[in-house]
PDB file of C-alpha atoms in Angstrom:
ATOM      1  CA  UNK A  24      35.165 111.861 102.247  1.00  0.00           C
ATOM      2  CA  UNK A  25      32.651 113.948 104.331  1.00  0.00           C
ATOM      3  CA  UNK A  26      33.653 115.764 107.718  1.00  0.00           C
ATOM      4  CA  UNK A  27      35.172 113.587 110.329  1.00  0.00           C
ATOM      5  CA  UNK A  28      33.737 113.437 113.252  1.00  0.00           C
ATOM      6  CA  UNK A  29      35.771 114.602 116.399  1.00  0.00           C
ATOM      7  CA  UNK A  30      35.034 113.152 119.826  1.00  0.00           C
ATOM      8  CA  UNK A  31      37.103 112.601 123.390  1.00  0.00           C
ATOM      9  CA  UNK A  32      38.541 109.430 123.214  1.00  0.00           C
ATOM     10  CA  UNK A  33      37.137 106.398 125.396  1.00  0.00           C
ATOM     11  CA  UNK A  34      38.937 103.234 127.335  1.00  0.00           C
ATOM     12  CA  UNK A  35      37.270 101.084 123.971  1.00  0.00           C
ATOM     13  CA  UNK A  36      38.807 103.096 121.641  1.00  0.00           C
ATOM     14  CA  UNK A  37      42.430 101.327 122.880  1.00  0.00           C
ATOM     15  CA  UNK A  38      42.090  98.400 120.640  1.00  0.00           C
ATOM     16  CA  UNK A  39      41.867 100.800 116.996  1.00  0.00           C
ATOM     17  CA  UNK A  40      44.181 103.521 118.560  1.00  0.00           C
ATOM     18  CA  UNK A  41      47.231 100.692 118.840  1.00  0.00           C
ATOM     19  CA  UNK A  42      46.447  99.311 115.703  1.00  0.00           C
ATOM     20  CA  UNK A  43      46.239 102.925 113.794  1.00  0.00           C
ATOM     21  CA  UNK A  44      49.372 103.572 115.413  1.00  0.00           C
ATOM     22  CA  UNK A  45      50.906 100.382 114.520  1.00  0.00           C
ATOM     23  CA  UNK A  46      50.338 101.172 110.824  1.00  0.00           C
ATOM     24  CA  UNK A  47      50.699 105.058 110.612  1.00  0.00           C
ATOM     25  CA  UNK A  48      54.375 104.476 112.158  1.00  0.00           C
ATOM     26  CA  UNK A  49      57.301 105.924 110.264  1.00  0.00           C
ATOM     27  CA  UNK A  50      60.714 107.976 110.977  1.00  0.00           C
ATOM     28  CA  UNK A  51      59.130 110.164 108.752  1.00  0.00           C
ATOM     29  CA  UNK A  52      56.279 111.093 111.843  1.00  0.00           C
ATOM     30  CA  UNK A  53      58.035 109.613 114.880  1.00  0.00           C
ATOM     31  CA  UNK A  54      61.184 109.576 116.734  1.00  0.00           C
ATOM     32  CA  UNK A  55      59.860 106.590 119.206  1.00  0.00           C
ATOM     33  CA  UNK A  56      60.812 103.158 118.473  1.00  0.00           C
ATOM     34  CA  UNK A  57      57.652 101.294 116.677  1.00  0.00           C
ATOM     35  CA  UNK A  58      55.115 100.117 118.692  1.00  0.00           C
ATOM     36  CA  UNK A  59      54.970  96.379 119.239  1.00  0.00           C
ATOM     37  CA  UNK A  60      52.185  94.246 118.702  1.00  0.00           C
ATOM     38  CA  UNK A  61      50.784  93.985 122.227  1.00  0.00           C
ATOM     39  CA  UNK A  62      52.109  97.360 123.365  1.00  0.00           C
ATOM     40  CA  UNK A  63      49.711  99.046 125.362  1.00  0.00           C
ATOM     41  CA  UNK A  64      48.313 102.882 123.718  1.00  0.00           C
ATOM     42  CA  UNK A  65      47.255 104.091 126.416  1.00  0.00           C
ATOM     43  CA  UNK A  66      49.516 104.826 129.276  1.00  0.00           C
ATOM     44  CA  UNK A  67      49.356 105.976 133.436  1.00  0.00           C
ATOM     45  CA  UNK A  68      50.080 109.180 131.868  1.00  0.00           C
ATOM     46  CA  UNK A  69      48.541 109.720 128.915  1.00  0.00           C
ATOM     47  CA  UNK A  70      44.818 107.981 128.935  1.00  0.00           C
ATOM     48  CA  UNK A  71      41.788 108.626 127.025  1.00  0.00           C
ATOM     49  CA  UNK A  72      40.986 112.075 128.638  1.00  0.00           C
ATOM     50  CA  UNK A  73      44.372 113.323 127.001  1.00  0.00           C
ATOM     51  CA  UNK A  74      43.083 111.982 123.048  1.00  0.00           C
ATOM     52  CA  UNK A  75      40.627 113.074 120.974  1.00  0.00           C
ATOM     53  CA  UNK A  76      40.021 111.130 117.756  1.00  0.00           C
ATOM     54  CA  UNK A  77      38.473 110.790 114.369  1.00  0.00           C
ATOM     55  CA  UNK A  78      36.026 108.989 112.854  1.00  0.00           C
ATOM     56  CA  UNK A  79      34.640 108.624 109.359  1.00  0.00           C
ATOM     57  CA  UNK A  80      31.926 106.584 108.744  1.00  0.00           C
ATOM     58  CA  UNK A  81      32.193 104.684 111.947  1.00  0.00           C
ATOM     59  CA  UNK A  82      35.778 103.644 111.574  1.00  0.00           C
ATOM     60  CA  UNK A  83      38.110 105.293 113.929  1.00  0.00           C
ATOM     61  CA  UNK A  84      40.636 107.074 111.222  1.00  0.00           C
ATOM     62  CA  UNK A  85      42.662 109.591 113.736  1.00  0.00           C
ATOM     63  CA  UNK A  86      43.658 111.097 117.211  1.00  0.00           C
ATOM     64  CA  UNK A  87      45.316 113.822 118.550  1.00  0.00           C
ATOM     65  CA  UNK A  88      47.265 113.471 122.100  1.00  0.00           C
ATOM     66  CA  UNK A  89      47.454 116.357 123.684  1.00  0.00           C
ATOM     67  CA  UNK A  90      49.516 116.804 127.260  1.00  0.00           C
ATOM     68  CA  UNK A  91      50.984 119.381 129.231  1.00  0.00           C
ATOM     69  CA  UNK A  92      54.924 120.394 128.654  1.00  0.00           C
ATOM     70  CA  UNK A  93      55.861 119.545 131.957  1.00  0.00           C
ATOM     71  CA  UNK A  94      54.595 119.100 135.760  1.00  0.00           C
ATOM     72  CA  UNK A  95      55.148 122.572 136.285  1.00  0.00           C
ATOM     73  CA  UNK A  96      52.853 124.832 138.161  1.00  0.00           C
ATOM     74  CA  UNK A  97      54.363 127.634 136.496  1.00  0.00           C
ATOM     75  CA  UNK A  98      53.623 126.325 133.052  1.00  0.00           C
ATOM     76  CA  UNK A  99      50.150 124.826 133.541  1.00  0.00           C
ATOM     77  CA  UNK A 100      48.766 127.977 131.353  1.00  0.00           C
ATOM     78  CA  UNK A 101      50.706 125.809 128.462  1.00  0.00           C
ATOM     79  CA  UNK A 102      49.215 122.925 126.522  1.00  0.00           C
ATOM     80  CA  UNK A 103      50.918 120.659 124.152  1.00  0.00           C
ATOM     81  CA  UNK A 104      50.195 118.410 121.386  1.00  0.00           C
ATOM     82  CA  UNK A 105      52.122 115.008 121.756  1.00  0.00           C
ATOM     83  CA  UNK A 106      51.081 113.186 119.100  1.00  0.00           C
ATOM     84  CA  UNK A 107      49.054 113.328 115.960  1.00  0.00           C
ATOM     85  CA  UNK A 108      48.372 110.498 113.495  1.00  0.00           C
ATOM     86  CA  UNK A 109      45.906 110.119 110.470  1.00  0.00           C
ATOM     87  CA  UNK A 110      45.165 106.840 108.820  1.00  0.00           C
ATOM     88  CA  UNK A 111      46.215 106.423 105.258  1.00  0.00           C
ATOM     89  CA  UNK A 112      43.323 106.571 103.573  1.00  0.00           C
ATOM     90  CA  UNK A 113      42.477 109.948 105.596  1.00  0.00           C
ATOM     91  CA  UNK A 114      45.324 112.265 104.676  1.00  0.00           C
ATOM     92  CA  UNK A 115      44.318 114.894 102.701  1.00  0.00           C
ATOM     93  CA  UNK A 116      41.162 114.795 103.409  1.00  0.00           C
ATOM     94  CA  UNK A 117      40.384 117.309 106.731  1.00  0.00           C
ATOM     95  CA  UNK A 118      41.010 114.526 109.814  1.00  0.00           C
ATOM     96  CA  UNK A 119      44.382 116.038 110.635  1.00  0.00           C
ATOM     97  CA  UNK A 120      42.949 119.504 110.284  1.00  0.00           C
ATOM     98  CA  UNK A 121      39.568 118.662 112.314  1.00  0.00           C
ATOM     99  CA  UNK A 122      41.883 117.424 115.034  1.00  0.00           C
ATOM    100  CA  UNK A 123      44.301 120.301 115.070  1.00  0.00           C
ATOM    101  CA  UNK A 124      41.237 122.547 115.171  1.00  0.00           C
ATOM    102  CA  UNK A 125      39.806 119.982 118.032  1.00  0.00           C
ATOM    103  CA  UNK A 126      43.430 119.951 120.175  1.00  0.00           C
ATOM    104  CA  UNK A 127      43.320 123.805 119.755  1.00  0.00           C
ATOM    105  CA  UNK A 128      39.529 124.199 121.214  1.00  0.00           C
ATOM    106  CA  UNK A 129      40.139 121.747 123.940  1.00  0.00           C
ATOM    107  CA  UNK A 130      43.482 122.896 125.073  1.00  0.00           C
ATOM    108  CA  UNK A 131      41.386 126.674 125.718  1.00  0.00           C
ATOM    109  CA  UNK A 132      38.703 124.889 127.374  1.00  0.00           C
ATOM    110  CA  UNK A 133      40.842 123.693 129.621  1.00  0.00           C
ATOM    111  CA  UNK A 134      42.140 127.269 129.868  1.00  0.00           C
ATOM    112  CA  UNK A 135      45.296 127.312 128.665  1.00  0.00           C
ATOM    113  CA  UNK A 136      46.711 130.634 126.628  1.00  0.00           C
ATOM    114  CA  UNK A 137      49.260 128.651 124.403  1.00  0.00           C
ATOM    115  CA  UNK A 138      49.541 125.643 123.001  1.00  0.00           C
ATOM    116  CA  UNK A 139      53.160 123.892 121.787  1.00  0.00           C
ATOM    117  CA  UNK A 140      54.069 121.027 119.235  1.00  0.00           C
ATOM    118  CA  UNK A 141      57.300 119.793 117.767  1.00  0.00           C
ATOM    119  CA  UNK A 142      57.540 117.788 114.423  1.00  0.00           C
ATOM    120  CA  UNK A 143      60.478 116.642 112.564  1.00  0.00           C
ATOM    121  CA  UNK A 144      62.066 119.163 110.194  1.00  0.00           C
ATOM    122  CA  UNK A 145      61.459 116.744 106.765  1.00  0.00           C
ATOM    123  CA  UNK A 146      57.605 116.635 108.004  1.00  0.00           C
ATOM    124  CA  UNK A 147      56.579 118.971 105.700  1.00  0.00           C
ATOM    125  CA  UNK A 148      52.795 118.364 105.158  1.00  0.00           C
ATOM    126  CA  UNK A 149      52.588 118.411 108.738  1.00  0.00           C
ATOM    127  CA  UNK A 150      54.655 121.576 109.315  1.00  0.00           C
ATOM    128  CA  UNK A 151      52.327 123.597 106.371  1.00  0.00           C
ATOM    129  CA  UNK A 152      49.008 122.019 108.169  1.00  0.00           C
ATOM    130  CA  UNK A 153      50.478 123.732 111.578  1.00  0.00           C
ATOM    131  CA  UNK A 154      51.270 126.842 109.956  1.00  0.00           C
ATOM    132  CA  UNK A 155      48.192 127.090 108.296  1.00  0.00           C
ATOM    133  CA  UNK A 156      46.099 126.644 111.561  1.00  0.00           C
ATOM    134  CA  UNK A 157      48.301 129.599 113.016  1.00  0.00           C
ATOM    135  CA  UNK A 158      51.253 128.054 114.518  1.00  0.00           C
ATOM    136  CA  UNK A 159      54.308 129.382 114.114  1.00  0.00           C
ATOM    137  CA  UNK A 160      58.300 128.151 114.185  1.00  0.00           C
ATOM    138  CA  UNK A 161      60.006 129.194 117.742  1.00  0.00           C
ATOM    139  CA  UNK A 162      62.794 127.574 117.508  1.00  0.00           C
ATOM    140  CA  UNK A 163      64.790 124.370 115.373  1.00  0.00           C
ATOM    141  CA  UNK A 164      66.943 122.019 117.088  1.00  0.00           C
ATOM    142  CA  UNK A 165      69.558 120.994 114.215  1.00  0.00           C
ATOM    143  CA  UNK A 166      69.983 117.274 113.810  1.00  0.00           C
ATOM    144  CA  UNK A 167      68.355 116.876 117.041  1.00  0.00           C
ATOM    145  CA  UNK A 168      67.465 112.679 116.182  1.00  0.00           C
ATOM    146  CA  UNK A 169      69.072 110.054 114.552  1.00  0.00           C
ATOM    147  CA  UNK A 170      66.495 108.039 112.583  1.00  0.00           C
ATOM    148  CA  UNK A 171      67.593 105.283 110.319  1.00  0.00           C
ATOM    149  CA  UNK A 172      71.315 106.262 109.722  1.00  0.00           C
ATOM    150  CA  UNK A 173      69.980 109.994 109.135  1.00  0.00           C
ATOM    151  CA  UNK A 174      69.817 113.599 111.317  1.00  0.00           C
ATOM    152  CA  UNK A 175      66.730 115.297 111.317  1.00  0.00           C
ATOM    153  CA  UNK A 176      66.097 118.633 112.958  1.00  0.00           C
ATOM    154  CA  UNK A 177      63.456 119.235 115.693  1.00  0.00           C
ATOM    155  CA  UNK A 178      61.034 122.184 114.774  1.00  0.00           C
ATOM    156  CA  UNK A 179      59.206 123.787 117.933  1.00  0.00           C
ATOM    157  CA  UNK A 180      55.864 125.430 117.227  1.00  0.00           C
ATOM    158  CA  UNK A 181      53.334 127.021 119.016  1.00  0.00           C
ATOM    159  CA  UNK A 182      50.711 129.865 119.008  1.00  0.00           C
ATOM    160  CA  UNK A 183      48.804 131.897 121.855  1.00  0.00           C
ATOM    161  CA  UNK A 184      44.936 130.763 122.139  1.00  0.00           C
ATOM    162  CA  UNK A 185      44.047 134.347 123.655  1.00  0.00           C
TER     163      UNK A 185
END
């Protein structure tokens, strides 16, 4: 697989983005209930100027959601990534990286100094990507979620961007 190719997300792009998140859902990745089949991806809050996705060889393979921590004025120097999912066929193969990388450049162009994330604890391919793209563990919440009968521990990352 060559490069992926990054790009802001557009109001077309809802159509692949709820399917790829339809079929990249798991307790391993998410603590949200499965999306349905006419659930909406884009929300009021979150619309395409807050996603940047992936695409390899036309087909859109990725995205990245990234958000703000709260409402705050007080944090606005803070940027978060809310989401991140990679098609199947993908992993492995530089589209989660390329949109960490992506989230990271954005989030300073809009002139934030840190940037925030938290994955599940048992995520571990996504916890050693984070790590390896300079994020570091602030803090775990122990058994923070049930998922399917089982506790899993919320890991909060982040790293400065200056």
């Amino acid at each position: 697989m060559t490069e992926p190719f990054i790009r802001p997300a557009r109001a077309e792009d809802e159509g692949d983005l709820a399917r790829l998140d339809r079929e990249t859902w798991s307790h391993e990745f998410a603590v949200m209930p499965r999306p349905g089949p006419d659930e909406p991806f884009f929300r009021e809050t979150c619309g395409p100027d807050a996603h940047l996705v992936a695409e390899h060889d036309g087909r859109l393979v990725g995205y990245v959601r990234l958000g703000r921590p709260t409402p705050l004025e007080c944090n606005e120097h803070v940027r978060d990534i809310r989401g991140l999912a990679v098609a199947e066929e993908a992993r492995g193969r530089g589209a989660g990286r390329a949109l960490v990388r992506a989230a990271v450049a954005e989030a300073r162009r809009r002139g934030a100094r840190r940037i925030t994330l938290r994955v599940l604890g048992h995520n571990t391919a996504a916890r050693a990507l984070y790590a390896s793209e300079g994020f570091a563990v602030e803090g775990v919440l122990p058994g923070e979620f049930l998922l399917d009968g089982v506790y899993a521990d919320d890991v909060l990352m982040g790293r400065p961007l200056v």
